[in-house]
Amino acid sequence: MSRRKGAGGSAAPARPRLASGLVVAALAVWAGIVLKASYAALGWPFTGESLRALTCMPSPGDLAVAARHIGRFGAASVALLSCFGVGRAALGSRGLAFKNPWEAAGLTLAVGQALCGAALLLCGLAGILHPVPLAGLTGAAGLYGAVALRDWLRRWRGDPSWLAPWPRVHPVASAALVAALAGAVLYELPFLLAPETFYDALVYHLNLPNLYLIEHRIVPTPSNIYSGIPAIPQMLYAQAMAVGGPAAARWVNAAWGPATGLLLAGIAVRWGLGGAGLWAAGFYLLTPLVLYESHRTSVGLAWGFFLTAAFGALLAALEEPAGTPERRRWWIVAGLLAGTAMATKYPAWGLPFAAAAAVLFHARRAPAARARLPELALAVLAAAAALSPWLAKNAAFYGNPVYPYLHETFTSSPASRAGWLDLRRKHLSAAEADWRALNSDANARDLRRTVTTWDGLRDYLRHPWDFSTRAHFFEAELMGPLFLCLVPLAFLGAPAVPAYPLLALATAACWLPLSLISGMPRFFVPCLAPLSLLIAAAVFALGSAAARSWILAAAAAVCWGNLLVTAVSPSGAYLAGVVSGRVPEPEFLRGGKTGYPTPPYAGIEFINRHAPADAKVMLVGDPRGVYLERRYLASSLFAAQDFEDVFNSSASPEDLVQRLRRAQVTHFLVNRGELARVRPSMYISPQGKVNYDGFWRRYTERVFAEGTDLNDYRVLVYRLLSEEEAGRPHETDDLFRTAFNLSPL
């Protein structure tokens, strides 16, 4: 393998520390142990079932269905192009010199999305988040983004200076990886073309942006415990939803995976290891967790994208000569992206510690090029500008900048609920926002148990092994065996690239503290992106082309194993009808399925068709409100439901009616199936029973019931009656009393 200069000027990193044969032998033994633990329980029938799942891609039944799919994909593309255009406008005049096209594309998109997300947050807080103007502005920015993308193509197509011979890899290994990526596309497409049914997305990832667009502003929703979590992806989903609905937001989420691959390729080219970046992208995208996150609208891929972008900008800043304007600009970009990564969710707040570890290590190794205090101040200010609006929003809405956490130490804002149910409370009680139950649901670790008991320490130390080898387990909890197989290579033959140990230290500093407080596998998705680059770069640093090819061929085979494990569960076969158009989307959404139990869509559809435009819906038992087109009260588990709160805290049935009318509630959507599931976590006080007994039969009229059998799985819609209507005979029932086991008083 020939040595060469990378695009960033670094020397080629081929510097094997052990004989290649010994490295391959040691890796083969270790990988054999890991792979046996992963796949011993699986057999050929499982493999055959997985291969069949990859070939179940349905074709659209007619042109109208195809046009619908293309339109939604196009809407997402417009939203992404608009962010790319904003990023190009922000960076184009600042003299930020990119070293290769992958870096330019990835960081431009990241900066654009950071700025667009912040702007949408401010618009929402200002009450000007109107979907029609937002769609128009997105379309205009998308046109500019298309022009910027054309200029990007011309710029780098005409500048081959960043290209150089890559270390040779046997074409069979490369073909196997490309084929696995193509299989992943076939696996993902049915999910991306079908309507979203992922529970978390329907409760908050898409539910809150949908509510904000309906209200034309960001509103306080203390009954949805997730509403206080910083969520820049929700703002970007709102942008896509304004153009193409929830389906467009699914594509935006899926795009963050390949965009992260662009960033990995850009860093690798800076290191003089361009091929390693493309393999790193494959390793990352073919991780079971990433495959799963790609077709359910959430925040893991966005977190990973902004984290990788922040690391890339930080490494670029440290590479520039000290004291130059270029270096200062890189520090600002690094800070902006770090703050945006922290604005994806609270667990991302470990990023500053990772960045500090890398900066301090760099200062020890290269004192002359260490980060200066003014540079660090620029980065901190940029990060604070990205994160602080979320904290200010929480302080204004809930009286707690880190709502729902530590709420018992904060006094809630008197106005936090005044616009909703006028509940006269000065503090959010533990029943209203049970953040400890939320943590438990997210596999939070008991830190004291972890560090003081043998069982806790054993569970902690086993986490990487279980996370990697439980191939028979749910793919949402599986990292796959590839990383565990190849991580030793990072120690045996790390490339001679100055930035390599910095990225390794930063990745470890992200992973280790998070692993002490949480065992939730998907929280570690962001760390898998830089880890993919670290192991790929270590493979490409091997001096033997044969050893490199053998290892990469084996790695491609493991990637295929990851894909097959993921493809069989959940298989996209059950989506064939709705994707092809044989099953209408409303019919699909009305029917329950794995991961989408007892759906409320029948009632939602009735409200969208028949409720007046100014209606407002209280959700009873089921917080999934994404597909509602009328105003509604957003709620969630781990917080007091709105109906639970208003029933318990009203002084009398008459007070209850007046409070509902002041809150402009006109309808109740009751999902008996979900209500039965969450009922044990609710509490109806004696006064709440009195209020119910004097209110429900008199002031509500049942206007819709799915089917005729009022069993535990019915979806019903009730209308709140006026005093005049309440005095006349009307159709109602004791369904609510039965659901809550409220005996006559």
XYZ file of C-alpha atoms in Angstrom:
745
model
C 0.000 0.000 0.000
C 1.346 3.351 -0.954
C 1.632 6.205 1.496
C 0.133 9.480 0.495
C -0.939 12.848 1.769
C -4.593 13.152 2.765
C -6.732 16.050 1.750
C -6.061 17.704 5.061
C -2.312 17.334 4.692
C -1.886 14.445 7.141
C 0.482 11.612 6.357
C -0.922 8.316 5.226
C -1.736 6.248 8.266
C -0.489 2.808 7.219
C 1.564 1.907 10.281
C 0.932 -1.658 11.469
C 2.066 -2.298 15.019
C 1.950 -6.073 14.829
C 2.523 -8.470 11.996
C -0.636 -8.547 9.904
C -0.878 -12.307 10.158
C -0.878 -12.229 13.948
C -3.481 -9.490 13.965
C -5.783 -11.472 11.690
C -5.277 -14.637 13.744
C -6.023 -12.898 17.034
C -9.065 -11.210 15.589
C -10.316 -14.480 14.106
C -10.234 -16.205 17.496
C -11.963 -13.324 19.265
C -14.517 -12.850 16.493
C -15.296 -16.563 16.542
C -16.192 -16.346 20.234
C -18.392 -13.290 19.700
C -20.136 -14.640 16.595
C -20.831 -18.003 18.200
C -22.517 -16.227 21.109
C -24.524 -14.123 18.653
C -25.715 -16.647 16.096
C -25.528 -20.084 17.760
C -29.255 -20.058 18.481
C -30.174 -19.163 14.901
C -30.481 -21.634 12.059
C -30.989 -21.785 8.323
C -34.795 -21.537 8.557
C -34.317 -18.209 10.274
C -31.985 -17.081 7.498
C -34.442 -18.164 4.823
C -37.263 -16.292 6.519
C -35.092 -13.178 6.655
C -34.185 -13.387 2.977
C -37.855 -13.704 2.075
C -38.573 -10.619 4.185
C -36.045 -8.645 2.133
C -37.816 -9.530 -1.109
C -41.348 -8.559 -0.060
C -41.148 -5.030 -1.464
C -44.646 -4.326 -2.830
C -45.207 -2.268 -5.953
C -47.742 0.577 -6.071
C -51.084 -0.625 -7.358
C -51.756 2.376 -9.590
C -50.377 5.740 -10.601
C -52.289 7.572 -7.875
C -50.595 5.501 -5.157
C -47.188 5.978 -6.786
C -47.814 9.707 -7.046
C -48.702 9.831 -3.338
C -45.441 8.124 -2.368
C -43.391 10.303 -4.706
C -45.112 13.433 -3.411
C -44.271 12.636 0.205
C -40.681 11.818 -0.653
C -40.522 15.047 -2.646
C -41.897 17.043 0.303
C -39.188 15.644 2.558
C -36.578 16.404 -0.105
C -37.776 20.013 -0.276
C -37.469 20.325 3.508
C -33.940 18.886 3.430
C -32.914 21.054 0.492
C -34.233 24.141 2.270
C -31.981 23.386 5.242
C -29.058 22.734 2.902
C -29.710 26.108 1.284
C -29.807 27.869 4.648
C -26.561 26.193 5.642
C -24.956 27.190 2.344
C -26.070 30.804 2.815
C -24.718 30.851 6.387
C -21.355 29.278 5.566
C -20.781 30.421 2.000
C -19.684 33.946 2.839
C -17.705 33.002 5.942
C -14.676 31.570 4.216
C -14.989 28.141 5.839
C -12.692 25.968 3.742
C -13.913 22.404 3.367
C -11.395 19.733 2.421
C -13.676 17.346 0.511
C -17.245 17.134 -0.837
C -18.536 14.734 1.840
C -17.506 17.101 4.608
C -18.952 20.075 2.730
C -22.336 18.405 2.172
C -22.705 16.921 5.660
C -21.667 20.005 7.618
C -23.643 22.367 5.398
C -26.795 20.333 6.032
C -26.045 20.122 9.766
C -25.548 23.881 10.122
C -28.659 24.559 8.029
C -30.813 22.243 10.128
C -29.423 23.726 13.338
C -30.372 27.231 12.193
C -33.757 26.214 10.765
C -34.660 24.291 13.907
C -33.750 27.259 16.116
C -35.703 29.653 13.889
C -38.796 27.424 13.971
C -38.577 27.205 17.762
C -38.509 30.996 18.034
C -41.393 31.317 15.559
C -43.400 28.841 17.592
C -42.754 30.729 20.806
C -43.700 33.980 19.052
C -46.985 32.468 17.846
C -46.272 32.636 14.122
C -45.856 28.946 13.328
C -48.473 28.881 10.554
C -48.229 25.805 8.298
C -49.138 27.568 5.025
C -46.508 30.351 5.207
C -44.038 27.802 6.583
C -44.627 25.537 3.588
C -44.154 28.492 1.224
C -40.900 29.583 2.866
C -39.664 25.992 2.879
C -40.414 25.683 -0.825
C -38.561 28.910 -1.629
C -35.578 27.899 0.479
C -35.723 24.473 -1.145
C -35.276 26.048 -4.582
C -32.238 27.927 -3.317
C -30.984 24.695 -1.775
C -31.311 22.916 -5.128
C -29.190 25.632 -6.737
C -26.664 25.329 -3.915
C -26.552 21.565 -4.405
C -25.926 22.047 -8.124
C -23.061 24.418 -7.297
C -21.703 21.861 -4.833
C -21.653 19.214 -7.548
C -19.900 21.514 -9.998
C -17.389 22.687 -7.413
C -16.165 19.247 -6.411
C -16.532 17.572 -9.789
C -14.112 20.121 -11.162
C -11.650 19.827 -8.278
C -10.101 16.369 -8.043
C -7.401 17.538 -5.615
C -9.116 15.735 -2.718
C -8.974 12.412 -4.565
C -6.045 10.090 -4.117
C -5.458 6.335 -4.399
C -7.236 4.515 -1.589
C -5.805 1.400 0.068
C -6.782 -1.561 -2.060
C -9.671 -3.788 -0.972
C -10.713 -6.965 -2.751
C -13.736 -6.176 -4.952
C -15.690 -9.126 -3.554
C -15.630 -7.547 -0.080
C -16.746 -4.197 -1.430
C -19.497 -5.814 -3.506
C -20.771 -7.691 -0.440
C -21.068 -4.439 1.538
C -22.816 -2.646 -1.334
C -25.233 -5.558 -1.693
C -26.005 -5.423 2.041
C -26.725 -1.691 1.777
C -29.031 -2.361 -1.178
C -30.796 -5.023 0.911
C -31.200 -2.493 3.704
C -32.910 -0.100 1.292
C -35.343 -2.850 0.251
C -36.020 -3.613 3.909
C -36.659 0.021 4.865
C -38.840 1.103 1.940
C -42.129 -0.577 2.987
C -41.899 1.037 6.401
C -41.094 4.472 5.013
C -43.943 4.308 2.493
C -46.520 3.246 5.088
C -48.194 5.581 7.618
C -46.376 6.044 10.913
C -47.616 3.799 13.734
C -44.654 3.937 16.147
C -46.090 4.644 19.605
C -43.498 7.216 20.723
C -43.869 9.134 17.472
C -47.647 9.235 17.859
C -47.329 10.443 21.471
C -44.629 13.097 21.168
C -42.073 12.993 18.318
C -44.787 13.839 15.776
C -47.690 14.504 18.107
C -46.285 17.709 19.594
C -45.241 19.228 16.227
C -48.715 18.406 14.898
C -50.309 20.212 17.826
C -48.020 23.220 17.378
C -48.951 23.509 13.706
C -52.671 23.309 14.523
C -52.324 25.941 17.261
C -49.909 28.027 15.120
C -47.675 28.292 18.166
C -45.842 26.250 20.773
C -48.189 25.779 23.694
C -47.542 24.501 27.238
C -48.512 20.838 27.544
C -47.596 19.818 31.104
C -49.697 16.660 30.818
C -47.284 15.420 28.148
C -44.178 14.703 30.174
C -42.011 14.694 27.039
C -42.901 18.269 26.109
C -40.120 19.701 28.266
C -37.365 17.602 26.707
C -35.281 19.661 24.249
C -36.232 18.365 20.818
C -34.759 20.171 17.831
C -35.833 17.224 15.598
C -39.467 18.038 16.410
C -39.036 21.489 14.898
C -37.580 19.969 11.741
C -40.417 17.449 11.662
C -42.874 20.358 11.905
C -41.258 21.888 8.833
C -41.608 18.646 6.863
C -45.175 18.124 8.122
C -46.154 21.607 6.943
C -45.140 20.545 3.423
C -46.066 16.865 3.273
C -47.660 15.682 6.526
C -46.335 13.075 8.987
C -45.169 10.807 6.144
C -42.668 13.441 4.993
C -41.256 13.643 8.522
C -40.480 9.897 8.350
C -38.208 10.499 5.374
C -36.420 13.352 7.149
C -35.677 11.025 10.061
C -34.412 8.307 7.713
C -32.157 10.814 5.906
C -30.101 11.432 9.041
C -28.526 7.985 8.723
C -26.971 8.496 5.245
C -26.144 12.108 6.178
C -24.108 10.782 9.106
C -22.364 8.497 6.626
C -21.358 11.580 4.612
C -19.791 13.099 7.716
C -17.859 9.903 8.457
C -16.565 9.837 4.882
C -15.521 13.485 5.187
C -13.516 12.894 8.361
C -11.843 9.861 6.814
C -10.740 11.853 3.752
C -9.196 14.437 6.083
C -7.240 11.576 7.602
C -6.111 10.313 4.195
C -8.312 7.231 4.523
C -11.192 7.912 2.159
C -12.148 4.267 1.762
C -12.424 3.877 5.517
C -15.170 6.502 5.615
C -17.341 4.640 3.126
C -16.914 1.391 5.046
C -17.618 3.210 8.314
C -20.867 4.494 6.817
C -21.782 0.918 5.904
C -20.949 -0.384 9.372
C -23.124 2.298 10.961
C -26.100 2.019 8.609
C -26.166 -1.776 8.857
C -26.334 -1.848 12.650
C -29.663 -3.391 13.770
C -30.407 -0.437 16.027
C -29.784 2.046 13.216
C -31.862 0.013 10.768
C -34.688 0.034 13.267
C -34.359 3.743 14.087
C -34.417 4.548 10.370
C -38.059 3.591 9.952
C -39.515 4.857 13.194
C -39.675 8.602 13.623
C -37.646 9.459 16.712
C -34.496 11.371 17.668
C -31.663 8.818 17.829
C -30.428 9.334 14.268
C -30.670 13.129 14.586
C -28.663 12.998 17.803
C -26.027 10.862 16.079
C -25.918 13.191 13.072
C -25.358 16.373 15.088
C -22.917 14.627 17.450
C -20.809 13.418 14.513
C -20.988 16.852 12.883
C -19.842 18.494 16.127
C -16.924 16.065 16.424
C -15.976 16.670 12.783
C -16.002 20.446 13.235
C -14.003 20.144 16.475
C -11.328 18.009 14.798
C -11.181 20.487 11.896
C -10.768 23.386 14.333
C -7.867 21.697 16.122
C -6.238 20.969 12.776
C -6.125 24.629 11.725
C -3.161 26.846 12.652
C -3.583 28.607 15.977
C -4.894 32.149 15.936
C -6.251 32.127 12.380
C -9.743 33.393 11.456
C -10.429 30.022 9.847
C -9.836 28.272 13.152
C -12.150 30.643 15.005
C -14.905 30.011 12.469
C -14.518 26.276 12.920
C -14.845 26.730 16.681
C -18.121 28.637 16.221
C -19.487 25.905 13.960
C -18.380 23.218 16.434
C -20.123 25.035 19.276
C -23.336 25.540 17.298
C -23.489 21.873 16.354
C -22.632 20.733 19.876
C -25.438 22.867 21.293
C -27.820 21.502 18.673
C -26.822 17.934 19.538
C -27.560 18.724 23.190
C -30.955 20.091 22.075
C -32.021 16.682 20.768
C -32.683 15.210 24.245
C -31.370 15.343 27.803
C -29.065 12.268 27.565
C -27.049 14.205 24.948
C -25.853 16.591 27.649
C -22.735 14.508 28.167
C -21.274 15.956 24.956
C -19.408 18.880 26.626
C -17.471 16.391 28.771
C -16.451 14.454 25.661
C -15.360 17.628 23.885
C -13.448 18.815 26.959
C -11.631 15.480 27.190
C -10.539 15.754 23.540
C -9.444 19.383 23.909
C -7.419 18.698 27.059
C -5.764 15.657 25.505
C -4.890 17.676 22.414
C -3.390 20.415 24.582
C -1.079 17.877 26.235
C 0.043 16.393 22.930
C 0.387 19.648 20.982
C 0.831 22.562 23.409
C 1.573 25.036 20.617
C -1.731 24.272 18.893
C -3.879 24.018 22.012
C -7.262 25.706 22.102
C -7.115 29.310 23.297
C -9.598 30.708 25.797
C -11.218 33.133 23.299
C -11.775 30.241 20.900
C -13.390 28.147 23.602
C -15.541 31.115 24.597
C -16.826 31.408 21.018
C -17.737 27.719 21.001
C -19.472 27.917 24.380
C -21.475 30.979 23.335
C -22.554 29.293 20.101
C -23.603 26.151 21.998
C -25.509 28.209 24.556
C -27.314 30.078 21.786
C -28.531 26.757 20.373
C -29.591 25.194 23.695
C -30.732 28.074 25.899
C -34.068 28.806 24.120
C -35.279 25.345 25.131
C -34.433 25.988 28.766
C -36.067 29.419 28.626
C -39.198 27.868 27.098
C -39.439 25.358 29.940
C -38.877 28.049 32.560
C -41.641 30.185 31.060
C -44.127 27.329 30.549
C -43.471 25.132 33.578
C -41.332 27.186 35.959
C -38.613 24.565 35.554
C -35.847 24.878 32.921
C -35.242 21.111 32.935
C -38.873 19.971 33.054
C -39.870 17.267 33.876
C -36.728 16.498 35.854
C -36.243 17.762 39.414
C -39.620 19.480 39.215
C -40.086 19.133 42.956
C -37.297 21.669 43.458
C -38.895 24.243 41.175
C -42.050 26.312 41.443
C -44.257 25.971 38.384
C -45.408 29.045 36.547
C -48.919 30.147 37.583
C -49.717 30.425 33.868
C -48.445 26.987 32.978
C -51.943 25.507 32.851
C -54.101 28.609 32.834
C -54.659 28.441 29.086
C -55.732 24.845 29.300
C -57.734 23.715 32.263
C -57.226 26.605 34.674
C -55.956 24.287 37.391
C -55.099 26.447 40.350
C -51.849 24.827 41.439
C -48.528 26.352 42.301
C -46.442 23.193 42.115
C -46.309 20.217 39.810
C -46.823 17.244 42.078
C -45.039 13.950 41.733
C -48.238 12.428 40.334
C -48.351 15.000 37.571
C -44.832 14.488 36.268
C -43.287 11.273 37.514
C -39.805 11.639 36.056
C -38.517 8.708 38.094
C -41.048 6.414 36.407
C -39.983 7.923 33.082
C -36.365 7.106 33.895
C -37.286 3.579 34.862
C -39.089 3.128 31.555
C -35.878 4.291 29.832
C -33.783 1.596 31.584
C -32.110 4.060 33.932
C -29.445 2.467 36.100
C -29.310 2.720 39.862
C -25.857 4.282 40.097
C -25.486 3.360 43.751
C -26.327 -0.272 42.999
C -23.921 -0.278 40.052
C -20.910 0.898 42.043
C -21.629 -0.717 45.423
C -22.987 -4.198 44.636
C -21.528 -7.118 42.748
C -24.777 -7.734 40.863
C -24.931 -4.107 39.740
C -21.295 -4.086 38.656
C -21.721 -7.398 36.827
C -24.760 -6.098 34.944
C -22.855 -2.971 33.996
C -19.794 -4.866 32.767
C -21.945 -7.292 30.785
C -23.806 -4.515 29.013
C -21.521 -4.267 25.931
C -21.578 -8.062 25.555
C -25.362 -8.367 25.863
C -25.839 -5.304 23.688
C -23.737 -6.969 20.957
C -24.593 -10.659 21.054
C -28.298 -11.064 21.776
C -29.202 -11.757 18.147
C -32.362 -13.577 19.225
C -33.567 -10.483 21.035
C -35.557 -7.523 19.797
C -33.608 -5.637 17.131
C -34.406 -2.332 18.869
C -32.091 -3.489 21.669
C -29.254 -4.879 19.520
C -25.990 -3.313 18.423
C -24.840 -6.440 16.613
C -21.503 -8.252 16.993
C -19.434 -6.257 14.476
C -18.188 -3.572 16.852
C -17.252 -6.026 19.577
C -15.391 -8.132 17.008
C -13.290 -5.269 15.643
C -12.758 -2.922 18.589
C -9.539 -4.746 19.613
C -8.047 -3.734 16.269
C -8.221 -0.083 17.349
C -5.690 -0.929 20.068
C -3.549 -3.371 18.061
C -3.147 -1.285 14.914
C -4.497 2.230 15.321
C -3.602 4.477 12.373
C -0.897 7.099 12.815
C -3.332 9.997 12.513
C -3.040 12.716 15.189
C -6.810 13.138 15.374
C -7.508 9.407 15.812
C -6.891 9.266 19.587
C -8.870 12.489 19.989
C -11.943 10.957 18.363
C -11.433 7.718 20.302
C -11.246 9.614 23.587
C -14.274 11.758 22.754
C -16.307 8.662 21.832
C -15.340 6.896 25.040
C -16.131 10.037 27.052
C -19.629 10.034 25.505
C -20.244 6.333 26.017
C -18.912 5.638 29.506
C -20.766 8.287 31.558
C -24.001 7.545 29.718
C -23.606 3.824 30.337
C -23.368 4.493 34.078
C -26.807 6.096 34.202
C -28.726 4.244 31.478
C -28.896 0.813 29.939
C -31.228 1.891 27.114
C -29.539 0.567 23.948
C -30.917 3.192 21.575
C -29.303 5.946 23.663
C -25.952 4.651 22.383
C -26.820 4.961 18.692
C -24.985 8.332 18.425
C -21.756 6.804 19.749
C -21.883 4.075 17.101
C -21.190 6.592 14.317
C -17.693 7.673 15.449
C -17.046 4.126 16.670
C -17.725 2.886 13.132
C -15.073 5.243 11.791
C -12.561 4.233 14.449
C -12.762 0.532 13.622
C -12.864 1.093 9.852
C -9.795 3.357 10.034
C -7.971 0.735 12.087
C -8.658 -1.884 9.412
C -7.450 0.419 6.633
C -4.268 1.165 8.592
C -3.133 -2.434 8.150
C -0.139 -2.635 5.854
C -1.163 -5.954 4.294
C -3.727 -5.679 1.522
C -4.610 -9.352 1.975
C -5.237 -8.950 5.713
C -7.298 -5.848 5.084
C -9.426 -7.590 2.450
C -10.013 -10.676 4.593
C -11.118 -8.616 7.582
C -13.393 -6.416 5.509
C -14.901 -9.437 3.759
C -15.680 -10.948 7.162
C -17.055 -7.594 8.324
C -19.345 -7.453 5.274
C -20.603 -10.944 6.156
C -21.376 -9.783 9.700
C -23.202 -6.785 8.238
C -25.322 -9.228 6.274
C -25.972 -11.071 9.516
C -27.119 -7.826 11.119
C -29.482 -7.194 8.229
C -30.959 -10.700 8.327
C -31.503 -10.554 12.090
C -33.269 -7.220 11.692
C -35.317 -8.072 8.595
C -37.202 -10.973 10.131
C -38.675 -8.930 12.990
C -40.467 -6.801 12.287
C -40.892 -7.827 8.683
C -42.388 -5.296 6.305
C -44.594 -7.981 4.722
C -47.678 -6.881 6.675
C -47.326 -3.437 5.069
C -47.701 -4.746 1.511
C -51.397 -3.961 1.319
C -51.225 -0.345 2.425
C -48.037 0.400 0.452
C -49.491 -1.011 -2.778
C -52.788 0.767 -2.239
C -54.891 -2.391 -1.934
C -55.628 -1.412 1.674
C -56.613 2.263 2.075
C -54.534 4.130 4.633
C -57.547 4.923 6.895
C -58.422 1.224 7.013
C -54.798 0.377 7.835
C -54.710 2.947 10.645
C -57.989 1.702 12.097
C -56.675 -1.850 12.451
C -54.423 -2.865 15.330
C -51.132 -4.658 14.763
C -47.868 -5.426 16.514
C -46.531 -2.205 17.963
C -49.809 -0.431 17.197
C -52.373 -1.811 19.663
C -56.007 -0.705 19.944
C -55.615 2.333 17.675
C -57.839 5.399 18.156
C -57.932 6.300 14.460
C -61.626 5.515 13.948
C -62.547 8.228 16.423
C -59.936 10.597 15.019
C -61.357 10.117 11.543
C -64.872 10.888 12.792
C -63.719 14.084 14.513
C -61.793 15.253 11.442
C -64.873 14.759 9.280
C -67.670 15.963 11.535
C -66.380 18.198 14.336
C -66.491 21.963 13.687
C -63.250 23.732 12.771
C -62.997 25.341 16.219
C -63.481 22.065 18.124
C -61.081 21.055 20.851
C -60.632 17.440 21.921
C -59.745 15.942 25.275
C -58.050 12.564 24.800
C -59.173 9.958 27.328
C -56.946 6.945 27.804
C -54.896 7.291 24.626
C -52.433 10.141 23.997
C -51.820 9.309 20.318
C -53.116 12.399 18.521
C -50.910 12.772 15.445
C -53.647 12.379 12.855
C -56.090 14.802 14.495
C -56.846 17.935 12.477
C -58.586 19.748 15.332
C -57.100 21.276 18.449
C -56.524 18.834 21.301
C -54.929 18.450 24.703
C -51.675 16.495 24.436
C -50.940 14.048 27.240
C -48.724 11.052 27.940
C -47.943 8.360 30.450
C -45.967 9.319 33.568
C -47.979 12.530 33.938
C -51.497 13.224 35.173
C -53.990 12.950 32.328
C -55.979 16.115 31.695
C -59.326 14.441 32.369
C -57.949 12.850 35.532
C -56.711 16.228 36.731
C -59.844 18.198 35.976
C -62.171 15.587 37.488
C -60.194 15.396 40.716
C -59.528 19.098 41.211
C -62.938 20.559 40.396
C -65.015 21.684 43.351
C -68.295 20.364 41.950
C -69.825 19.011 38.745
C -70.864 22.548 37.849
C -67.312 23.799 38.389
C -66.070 20.955 36.214
C -68.360 21.999 33.363
C -67.313 25.625 33.586
C -63.625 24.780 33.561
C -64.016 22.577 30.526
C -65.843 25.362 28.717
C -63.213 27.930 29.654
C -60.626 25.540 28.218
C -62.802 25.407 25.046
C -63.088 21.610 25.215
C -65.911 20.442 22.948
C -65.297 16.705 22.475
C -63.936 13.675 24.312
C -62.138 10.901 22.425
C -62.251 7.732 24.539
C -60.162 4.664 23.694
C -61.374 1.916 25.997
C -58.568 -0.498 25.134
C -55.780 1.913 26.047
C -57.751 3.221 29.008
C -57.872 -0.291 30.442
C -54.102 -0.582 30.007
C -53.186 2.700 31.708
C -55.988 2.695 34.293
C -53.786 1.224 37.096
C -51.532 4.280 36.918
C -54.451 6.698 37.350
C -56.311 7.876 40.407
C -59.859 9.179 40.670
C -60.422 10.811 44.046
C -63.697 10.666 45.998
C -64.457 14.199 44.812
C -63.617 13.090 41.283
C -66.274 10.367 41.582
C -68.799 12.917 42.760
C -67.912 15.172 39.836
C -68.214 12.330 37.384
C -71.564 11.207 38.761
C -73.046 14.644 38.334
C -71.439 15.393 35.002
C -71.028 12.535 32.576
C -74.593 11.405 31.821
C -76.009 14.916 31.933
C -73.418 16.883 29.953
C -72.038 14.417 27.373
C -73.633 12.912 24.295
C -72.150 9.892 22.537
C -71.859 10.797 18.871
C -69.665 7.949 17.643
C -68.881 4.376 18.627
C -66.741 2.063 16.578
C -69.006 -0.917 15.990
C -72.063 -1.753 18.051
C -70.536 -3.799 20.855
C -69.347 -1.510 23.629
C -66.616 -3.812 24.875
C -63.205 -2.938 26.233
C -61.728 -2.266 22.792
C -64.151 0.336 21.501
C -63.270 3.839 20.397
C -65.929 6.412 21.227
C -66.472 10.130 20.748
C -68.587 12.246 23.099
C -69.698 15.849 22.688
C -69.878 18.365 25.533
C -73.432 19.718 25.681
C -74.666 23.194 26.429
C -77.011 23.758 29.374
C -80.003 23.802 27.009
C -78.930 20.589 25.274
C -78.187 18.903 28.594
C -81.814 19.416 29.652
C -83.132 17.477 26.672
C -82.972 13.671 26.220
C -79.740 12.568 24.531
C -77.750 9.403 23.928
C -75.117 8.644 26.516
C -73.983 5.684 28.639
C -72.166 4.624 31.778
C -69.116 3.561 29.834
C -66.899 5.963 31.723
C -68.137 4.698 35.090
C -67.433 1.125 34.026
C -63.956 1.956 32.770
C -62.968 3.540 36.071
C -64.889 1.113 38.251
C -66.778 4.028 39.790
C -69.528 2.664 41.986
C -72.687 4.747 42.450
C -72.314 7.355 45.144
